[in-house]
Amino acid sequence: MDVESQDDTDNGSRPTRMEYPEPDHVRRFPWLGEDQILVSETENAVHDEDSSQISSDPELVIWEANNDHYHSGHDEPDPTGQLTDPDYDYHEDSVLSDELISEAESDFHSLDISLKTVEHSENGRARGSGRGRGRGRGRGGEGRRGRGFRGGRGGKGIKRGPRKALEPSQEFKVLHSHATVAFIDHDYDLAEDFVQQAIAVNPEMFSAHSLLSEIHMARGDQNKALTALFHGVHTRPRDTQAWCKVAELILERALDDRSSGIRDAIYCYNRVIGADSTHVEARYSRAALNREIGNKSKAAYDYERLLKQLPHDTTVLRHIAEIYIELGEVERALRHYDHSISHYQSKEPHVVTSITWSDLNIYAELLSCLGDYSKGLQILKTLCRWLLGRKDDRIWDEFADDDREFDVEDLPRRAIAEEFVPGKFEAATYGEGLPLELRVKLGVFRLKLGRSYLVEAMNHFDWLSPGGNETDAILFEYPDLFREVADALRLQGYQSHALRFYEPLRQIDEHMDITYFLDSASCYRVQGLSSEAENCYNRILEKDGSNMEAHAQLAKLRTNACIREGQATYNMDVASISTNEQRPRKRVRHSTGIGPTIIRGPSALRLASKLTAGRGRIIITSPASRLLAPHSVSRMESMSVSEKEAQEKAQLENIQILYLHMRGFKERLRKGITSAKAEWMNNAKVLIEDFRNNRVFFPFDKQVKFYGYTKEARARSLRSNASLEMEEMASTVQQVQRGRADPTTPIPTAYRGVEFDHWLDTLLEYAIFLAQDNHPRAAYEIISLACEANIFYHSSDSLFLIHVSWFACALILDDKETLCNVARYFMKEYQFVTDSYRLYSTLNRLCDGLSSWYNSGPSQKFVLRQVKAMDFSFIGHTRRKSLYQERASYTMKDELGNPLHAEDMDVGLIMLYGHILYAGTSYSYALNYFFRAYAVDPSNPIVNLSLALGYIHYALKRQSKNRHFHIMQGFSFLFAYYDLRQASSCPSERQEAEFNVARAYHTLGLLHLAIPYYEQCLALSAAVQTENSQGSPENYACDAAFALQGIWAASGQLEMANAVTNRWLKL
């Protein structure tokens, strides 16, 4: 190996294989000049030792005499096409070198070895000073290797093999003995102390780690026991039994995080195979674990190695067949089976015990995967004949169109063969000896060859006796064969025959899964058995209420029933889904190449008739439904064209049927039929699941806009706005030059033929229904789903509806936190709009409960930022420019990207922040903002009332230094408020003023002053009631009467209290 090639591997990445230096190569160091001293050459003995042992292991390295270097055993060409896996390059010299170095070699640095001066040629080759004890031939030379200590492989005094284990120290023995005694006495704490001290003295002793593991295991702490054993087993790198035990314990404990446990177990099995490449159980286990975590190629590599180690082993062959079917490389598995079957066929049948009918069944599955049923049928018949003991009975190869040789009786078909000799072979070697599994395989192969072989296939299938006296016995023993036959017949279009095998399976609960009912229902529908099909779909919905196909097909069956009965329940206008029926419709193809069938009829009855006939795909046409999305982008890309067409056809038809039925249920809901709610929600749930699964609507970055469903549209959405504008300009110029009027491609506004606005309505209505049923988490998830969809996220109108529905759900659920969060959205999006600030207060007023979220820290900070943003608008252009970097984030930007500025001081915003401070009992700070509002609007009654209450409540606080002054200030603003309200022509406003003044006096304990105002409030009740008929909001008479009742009762005037109660407080 050249020095240059060695340096190329030192770039931070691990080389794929270990390269060993030339035996005679001497390292050169540039800083020593031309005359260099030979470094202790004993280090090369590490690589030269026990070459026969290393080269004999195919898992490690192979010596090539012609090239004089080692290379990985996985690079060896394999005529059988065996997989190679560079991850399993495992070299003893790199991992287990501590056990390969002898004791003498491990201490060679401490030896007193006399160094010799050597001469170097221009090309870097070393020449020894003597012939007998030198290093032999130089690099690339023709000389033979010497026999000296440093030059030969068998020098004197060199001990080969694993070095002898070190003797434990006396201190370790004493501590370990004490720990063992304490462990036997069940004193685990003392035992742990002793064993920890022993490990500190001699950490390389496995016995101490093993004892520590047993101590933790006795305590029941398996995690610590496993950790101790895992650490300790590294002191025994070649103890395969210990590594296997650790791997098994890891897998037993890997319950919560099995994937991590599997990787640790694989590491352990790597160490086992590195120590013993012929360890069969370790390879089996490693292959199974790799397959479990998805490393199928690595699992296949291990099975290939096992098959090389255990030639023609049927257990390994079965694993190979399974893994290659999953990898889609069936031909590889077939080559192995062909090779092994040829090997077994060369022997007498009574000698062959390894291969069984089960192996032949697996081989038939491999032939079926290839799809060459004619050739597979011929091979399968030949192998069955061989296992039955008629290997040389080749006269039946001429009868390729039937399987008469496997009939039960010679008559009528087998006996007419010219070369057939009755009695030459036993009857059991013909039809009676053929297992049912293989007979079914022959029938399936015949069935897939075409309709002309249906009779021959049914001859095989009838051995299952469907509907006969022996059905139960065969059914409970071979239920999988019944299902296999039924599925094969259904897929080939023989639904009536398929039902003969589907119906007996209803006796076995384990086989009645969702797919069973779907397949059975499809057969019933084709046969016109609507009631049986409806029962199947109902059974599916009992198991999975969100199954889309069951909902759609059940809706179709009910629609057809209504048509037959002449009902008009579903007589809805299909064209109403379209926003404009009169606009021209275009037939547009998908990116998958599917051409939709367009319905132009005005009624749902025409749609139902189309669905009943089952002709192609149905699209409810609208100008928006120009392009429909595939169900799942990644899944559709991995499917064939025919599978894509079938998937898209069924999905589109199901969605539109469900949507039509939802509209019918919605109309019934509006009429007050509450029973339709559950049906509507079931259909909506299915539609929402389909919408959720379309990844085009949910990109990783919400800023990615929606441009369509095709790959080109998705690629366009990932480009920047600048590049898109440049492309559009270039495209426009080209189109204009070519004389085309419309250079742009319209962006779709529909999904599955249903417009995006209708999808949004469905999502929001479903969320509100969930909120009404007290499912807050599910309701908010649906709202969040709509908000995250890019078709709604970049639409201001859609976002407005989403957030209105959001606070509607919060109001239904009495969720004040969500109300505050949603209200902040409106204050941010509609900045400096008074109604957005009023909305925040109104929503909190409508929600019951504490006001903690109204004046919470996040809410207070957000509103304060709004106040600062407003103030930032009025400080002048020069001052604003100097503070732009600091305050720019306070304001939103318009459509052109310019910061928004307030046109006038917003009293509503200032009062909102003042009331937030007031609700937090920060009265002195609240008064500052109330005075700012008073300076702008001094005649506002609410501003005066807020100032009055702020002063009065501040006077009642302990920190108030001049209570009398604050009370007088408060009452001055209170009477200003009173005068403003009394000037109003509305009795309710005058009553409000009377009650508030009375309440202020009542708070201060001035009851004699409060009573006249309470009484005046009661006197205005009649006028307020008259006003109530016109929509007046409130009447304070009951509140005033309750307050008077308390005052009279507390002062001993029970008669007056009773009079007030009888007059005002009786219902």
PDB file of N, CA, C and O in Angstrom, residues 413-451:
ATOM      1  N   ARG A 413     -60.696 -38.933 -16.681  1.00  0.00           N
ATOM      2  CA  ARG A 413     -59.700 -38.225 -17.481  1.00  0.00           C
ATOM      3  C   ARG A 413     -58.337 -38.890 -17.489  1.00  0.00           C
ATOM      4  O   ARG A 413     -57.649 -38.908 -18.517  1.00  0.00           O
ATOM      5  N   ARG A 414     -57.885 -39.381 -16.348  1.00  0.00           N
ATOM      6  CA  ARG A 414     -56.523 -39.913 -16.290  1.00  0.00           C
ATOM      7  C   ARG A 414     -56.375 -41.205 -17.093  1.00  0.00           C
ATOM      8  O   ARG A 414     -55.329 -41.480 -17.676  1.00  0.00           O
ATOM      9  N   ALA A 415     -57.434 -41.995 -17.150  1.00  0.00           N
ATOM     10  CA  ALA A 415     -57.339 -43.300 -17.803  1.00  0.00           C
ATOM     11  C   ALA A 415     -57.223 -43.190 -19.310  1.00  0.00           C
ATOM     12  O   ALA A 415     -56.737 -44.134 -19.976  1.00  0.00           O
ATOM     13  N   ILE A 416     -57.644 -42.065 -19.898  1.00  0.00           N
ATOM     14  CA  ILE A 416     -57.610 -41.961 -21.358  1.00  0.00           C
ATOM     15  C   ILE A 416     -56.226 -41.599 -21.879  1.00  0.00           C
ATOM     16  O   ILE A 416     -56.010 -41.562 -23.083  1.00  0.00           O
ATOM     17  N   ALA A 417     -55.290 -41.302 -20.964  1.00  0.00           N
ATOM     18  CA  ALA A 417     -53.918 -41.041 -21.417  1.00  0.00           C
ATOM     19  C   ALA A 417     -53.315 -42.328 -21.961  1.00  0.00           C
ATOM     20  O   ALA A 417     -53.405 -43.388 -21.339  1.00  0.00           O
ATOM     21  N   GLU A 418     -52.702 -42.272 -23.146  1.00  0.00           N
ATOM     22  CA  GLU A 418     -52.210 -43.469 -23.824  1.00  0.00           C
ATOM     23  C   GLU A 418     -51.123 -44.177 -23.023  1.00  0.00           C
ATOM     24  O   GLU A 418     -51.098 -45.400 -22.933  1.00  0.00           O
ATOM     25  N   GLU A 419     -50.196 -43.427 -22.448  1.00  0.00           N
ATOM     26  CA  GLU A 419     -49.066 -44.041 -21.761  1.00  0.00           C
ATOM     27  C   GLU A 419     -49.340 -44.301 -20.283  1.00  0.00           C
ATOM     28  O   GLU A 419     -48.447 -44.741 -19.555  1.00  0.00           O
ATOM     29  N   PHE A 420     -50.541 -43.996 -19.834  1.00  0.00           N
ATOM     30  CA  PHE A 420     -50.859 -44.214 -18.431  1.00  0.00           C
ATOM     31  C   PHE A 420     -51.045 -45.705 -18.147  1.00  0.00           C
ATOM     32  O   PHE A 420     -51.765 -46.398 -18.868  1.00  0.00           O
ATOM     33  N   VAL A 421     -50.388 -46.177 -17.100  1.00  0.00           N
ATOM     34  CA  VAL A 421     -50.472 -47.579 -16.693  1.00  0.00           C
ATOM     35  C   VAL A 421     -51.129 -47.612 -15.326  1.00  0.00           C
ATOM     36  O   VAL A 421     -50.506 -47.232 -14.321  1.00  0.00           O
ATOM     37  N   PRO A 422     -52.372 -48.047 -15.245  1.00  0.00           N
ATOM     38  CA  PRO A 422     -53.033 -48.100 -13.925  1.00  0.00           C
ATOM     39  C   PRO A 422     -52.294 -49.038 -12.980  1.00  0.00           C
ATOM     40  O   PRO A 422     -51.846 -50.111 -13.361  1.00  0.00           O
ATOM     41  N   GLY A 423     -52.158 -48.589 -11.740  1.00  0.00           N
ATOM     42  CA  GLY A 423     -51.516 -49.399 -10.722  1.00  0.00           C
ATOM     43  C   GLY A 423     -50.004 -49.284 -10.688  1.00  0.00           C
ATOM     44  O   GLY A 423     -49.370 -49.860  -9.805  1.00  0.00           O
ATOM     45  N   LYS A 424     -49.410 -48.579 -11.630  1.00  0.00           N
ATOM     46  CA  LYS A 424     -47.949 -48.427 -11.610  1.00  0.00           C
ATOM     47  C   LYS A 424     -47.524 -47.662 -10.369  1.00  0.00           C
ATOM     48  O   LYS A 424     -46.480 -47.957  -9.773  1.00  0.00           O
ATOM     49  N   PHE A 425     -48.290 -46.668 -10.009  1.00  0.00           N
ATOM     50  CA  PHE A 425     -48.021 -45.904  -8.786  1.00  0.00           C
ATOM     51  C   PHE A 425     -49.244 -45.998  -7.883  1.00  0.00           C
ATOM     52  O   PHE A 425     -50.377 -46.193  -8.351  1.00  0.00           O
ATOM     53  N   GLU A 426     -49.025 -45.847  -6.614  1.00  0.00           N
ATOM     54  CA  GLU A 426     -50.129 -45.912  -5.670  1.00  0.00           C
ATOM     55  C   GLU A 426     -51.083 -44.741  -5.883  1.00  0.00           C
ATOM     56  O   GLU A 426     -50.702 -43.684  -6.388  1.00  0.00           O
ATOM     57  N   ALA A 427     -52.336 -44.952  -5.466  1.00  0.00           N
ATOM     58  CA  ALA A 427     -53.345 -43.902  -5.630  1.00  0.00           C
ATOM     59  C   ALA A 427     -53.016 -42.655  -4.819  1.00  0.00           C
ATOM     60  O   ALA A 427     -53.373 -41.536  -5.193  1.00  0.00           O
ATOM     61  N   ALA A 428     -52.311 -42.851  -3.716  1.00  0.00           N
ATOM     62  CA  ALA A 428     -51.952 -41.704  -2.866  1.00  0.00           C
ATOM     63  C   ALA A 428     -50.934 -40.793  -3.524  1.00  0.00           C
ATOM     64  O   ALA A 428     -50.720 -39.668  -3.062  1.00  0.00           O
ATOM     65  N   THR A 429     -50.271 -41.258  -4.587  1.00  0.00           N
ATOM     66  CA  THR A 429     -49.288 -40.408  -5.278  1.00  0.00           C
ATOM     67  C   THR A 429     -49.935 -39.523  -6.318  1.00  0.00           C
ATOM     68  O   THR A 429     -49.230 -38.779  -7.008  1.00  0.00           O
ATOM     69  N   TYR A 430     -51.247 -39.596  -6.444  1.00  0.00           N
ATOM     70  CA  TYR A 430     -51.951 -38.742  -7.400  1.00  0.00           C
ATOM     71  C   TYR A 430     -52.730 -37.669  -6.628  1.00  0.00           C
ATOM     72  O   TYR A 430     -52.154 -36.921  -5.842  1.00  0.00           O
ATOM     73  N   GLY A 431     -54.025 -37.591  -6.828  1.00  0.00           N
ATOM     74  CA  GLY A 431     -54.807 -36.495  -6.247  1.00  0.00           C
ATOM     75  C   GLY A 431     -54.932 -36.545  -4.749  1.00  0.00           C
ATOM     76  O   GLY A 431     -54.912 -35.512  -4.068  1.00  0.00           O
ATOM     77  N   GLU A 432     -55.031 -37.770  -4.180  1.00  0.00           N
ATOM     78  CA  GLU A 432     -55.232 -37.870  -2.743  1.00  0.00           C
ATOM     79  C   GLU A 432     -54.027 -37.383  -1.946  1.00  0.00           C
ATOM     80  O   GLU A 432     -54.169 -36.909  -0.819  1.00  0.00           O
ATOM     81  N   GLY A 433     -52.859 -37.509  -2.505  1.00  0.00           N
ATOM     82  CA  GLY A 433     -51.657 -37.120  -1.767  1.00  0.00           C
ATOM     83  C   GLY A 433     -51.294 -35.657  -1.877  1.00  0.00           C
ATOM     84  O   GLY A 433     -50.404 -35.181  -1.170  1.00  0.00           O
ATOM     85  N   LEU A 434     -51.941 -34.912  -2.750  1.00  0.00           N
ATOM     86  CA  LEU A 434     -51.617 -33.499  -2.940  1.00  0.00           C
ATOM     87  C   LEU A 434     -52.241 -32.668  -1.826  1.00  0.00           C
ATOM     88  O   LEU A 434     -53.457 -32.694  -1.636  1.00  0.00           O
ATOM     89  N   PRO A 435     -51.459 -31.923  -1.066  1.00  0.00           N
ATOM     90  CA  PRO A 435     -52.017 -31.093   0.016  1.00  0.00           C
ATOM     91  C   PRO A 435     -52.949 -30.023  -0.542  1.00  0.00           C
ATOM     92  O   PRO A 435     -52.833 -29.576  -1.680  1.00  0.00           O
ATOM     93  N   LEU A 436     -53.890 -29.605   0.311  1.00  0.00           N
ATOM     94  CA  LEU A 436     -54.856 -28.602  -0.114  1.00  0.00           C
ATOM     95  C   LEU A 436     -54.188 -27.270  -0.467  1.00  0.00           C
ATOM     96  O   LEU A 436     -54.647 -26.561  -1.364  1.00  0.00           O
ATOM     97  N   GLU A 437     -53.122 -26.912   0.252  1.00  0.00           N
ATOM     98  CA  GLU A 437     -52.454 -25.642  -0.035  1.00  0.00           C
ATOM     99  C   GLU A 437     -51.925 -25.602  -1.461  1.00  0.00           C
ATOM    100  O   GLU A 437     -52.103 -24.606  -2.183  1.00  0.00           O
ATOM    101  N   LEU A 438     -51.306 -26.712  -1.889  1.00  0.00           N
ATOM    102  CA  LEU A 438     -50.765 -26.752  -3.240  1.00  0.00           C
ATOM    103  C   LEU A 438     -51.869 -26.877  -4.271  1.00  0.00           C
ATOM    104  O   LEU A 438     -51.767 -26.329  -5.388  1.00  0.00           O
ATOM    105  N   ARG A 439     -52.945 -27.569  -3.921  1.00  0.00           N
ATOM    106  CA  ARG A 439     -54.060 -27.677  -4.857  1.00  0.00           C
ATOM    107  C   ARG A 439     -54.690 -26.296  -5.082  1.00  0.00           C
ATOM    108  O   ARG A 439     -55.068 -25.953  -6.210  1.00  0.00           O
ATOM    109  N   VAL A 440     -54.817 -25.518  -4.019  1.00  0.00           N
ATOM    110  CA  VAL A 440     -55.353 -24.169  -4.180  1.00  0.00           C
ATOM    111  C   VAL A 440     -54.420 -23.317  -5.031  1.00  0.00           C
ATOM    112  O   VAL A 440     -54.866 -22.524  -5.873  1.00  0.00           O
ATOM    113  N   LYS A 441     -53.117 -23.485  -4.853  1.00  0.00           N
ATOM    114  CA  LYS A 441     -52.168 -22.745  -5.682  1.00  0.00           C
ATOM    115  C   LYS A 441     -52.329 -23.108  -7.155  1.00  0.00           C
ATOM    116  O   LYS A 441     -52.301 -22.236  -8.034  1.00  0.00           O
ATOM    117  N   LEU A 442     -52.512 -24.385  -7.456  1.00  0.00           N
ATOM    118  CA  LEU A 442     -52.744 -24.786  -8.838  1.00  0.00           C
ATOM    119  C   LEU A 442     -54.025 -24.135  -9.371  1.00  0.00           C
ATOM    120  O   LEU A 442     -54.061 -23.671 -10.520  1.00  0.00           O
ATOM    121  N   GLY A 443     -55.068 -24.086  -8.536  1.00  0.00           N
ATOM    122  CA  GLY A 443     -56.311 -23.465  -8.962  1.00  0.00           C
ATOM    123  C   GLY A 443     -56.161 -21.977  -9.221  1.00  0.00           C
ATOM    124  O   GLY A 443     -56.711 -21.437 -10.192  1.00  0.00           O
ATOM    125  N   VAL A 444     -55.407 -21.296  -8.359  1.00  0.00           N
ATOM    126  CA  VAL A 444     -55.194 -19.853  -8.549  1.00  0.00           C
ATOM    127  C   VAL A 444     -54.410 -19.602  -9.823  1.00  0.00           C
ATOM    128  O   VAL A 444     -54.718 -18.673 -10.599  1.00  0.00           O
ATOM    129  N   PHE A 445     -53.380 -20.409 -10.079  1.00  0.00           N
ATOM    130  CA  PHE A 445     -52.613 -20.253 -11.310  1.00  0.00           C
ATOM    131  C   PHE A 445     -53.507 -20.461 -12.526  1.00  0.00           C
ATOM    132  O   PHE A 445     -53.427 -19.711 -13.506  1.00  0.00           O
ATOM    133  N   ARG A 446     -54.370 -21.493 -12.475  1.00  0.00           N
ATOM    134  CA  ARG A 446     -55.280 -21.730 -13.589  1.00  0.00           C
ATOM    135  C   ARG A 446     -56.240 -20.556 -13.762  1.00  0.00           C
ATOM    136  O   ARG A 446     -56.522 -20.111 -14.885  1.00  0.00           O
ATOM    137  N   LEU A 447     -56.732 -20.020 -12.665  1.00  0.00           N
ATOM    138  CA  LEU A 447     -57.695 -18.921 -12.720  1.00  0.00           C
ATOM    139  C   LEU A 447     -57.097 -17.685 -13.376  1.00  0.00           C
ATOM    140  O   LEU A 447     -57.765 -16.993 -14.153  1.00  0.00           O
ATOM    141  N   LYS A 448     -55.836 -17.426 -13.101  1.00  0.00           N
ATOM    142  CA  LYS A 448     -55.199 -16.228 -13.636  1.00  0.00           C
ATOM    143  C   LYS A 448     -54.709 -16.397 -15.069  1.00  0.00           C
ATOM    144  O   LYS A 448     -54.251 -15.432 -15.671  1.00  0.00           O
ATOM    145  N   LEU A 449     -54.825 -17.611 -15.605  1.00  0.00           N
ATOM    146  CA  LEU A 449     -54.480 -17.813 -17.006  1.00  0.00           C
ATOM    147  C   LEU A 449     -55.610 -17.397 -17.937  1.00  0.00           C
ATOM    148  O   LEU A 449     -55.398 -17.287 -19.149  1.00  0.00           O
ATOM    149  N   GLY A 450     -56.824 -17.189 -17.414  1.00  0.00           N
ATOM    150  CA  GLY A 450     -57.922 -16.729 -18.260  1.00  0.00           C
ATOM    151  C   GLY A 450     -59.218 -17.453 -17.962  1.00  0.00           C
ATOM    152  O   GLY A 450     -59.278 -18.414 -17.188  1.00  0.00           O
ATOM    153  N   ARG A 451     -60.293 -16.955 -18.590  1.00  0.00           N
ATOM    154  CA  ARG A 451     -61.624 -17.507 -18.354  1.00  0.00           C
ATOM    155  C   ARG A 451     -61.755 -18.945 -18.832  1.00  0.00           C
ATOM    156  O   ARG A 451     -62.592 -19.694 -18.329  1.00  0.00           O
TER     157      ARG A 451
END
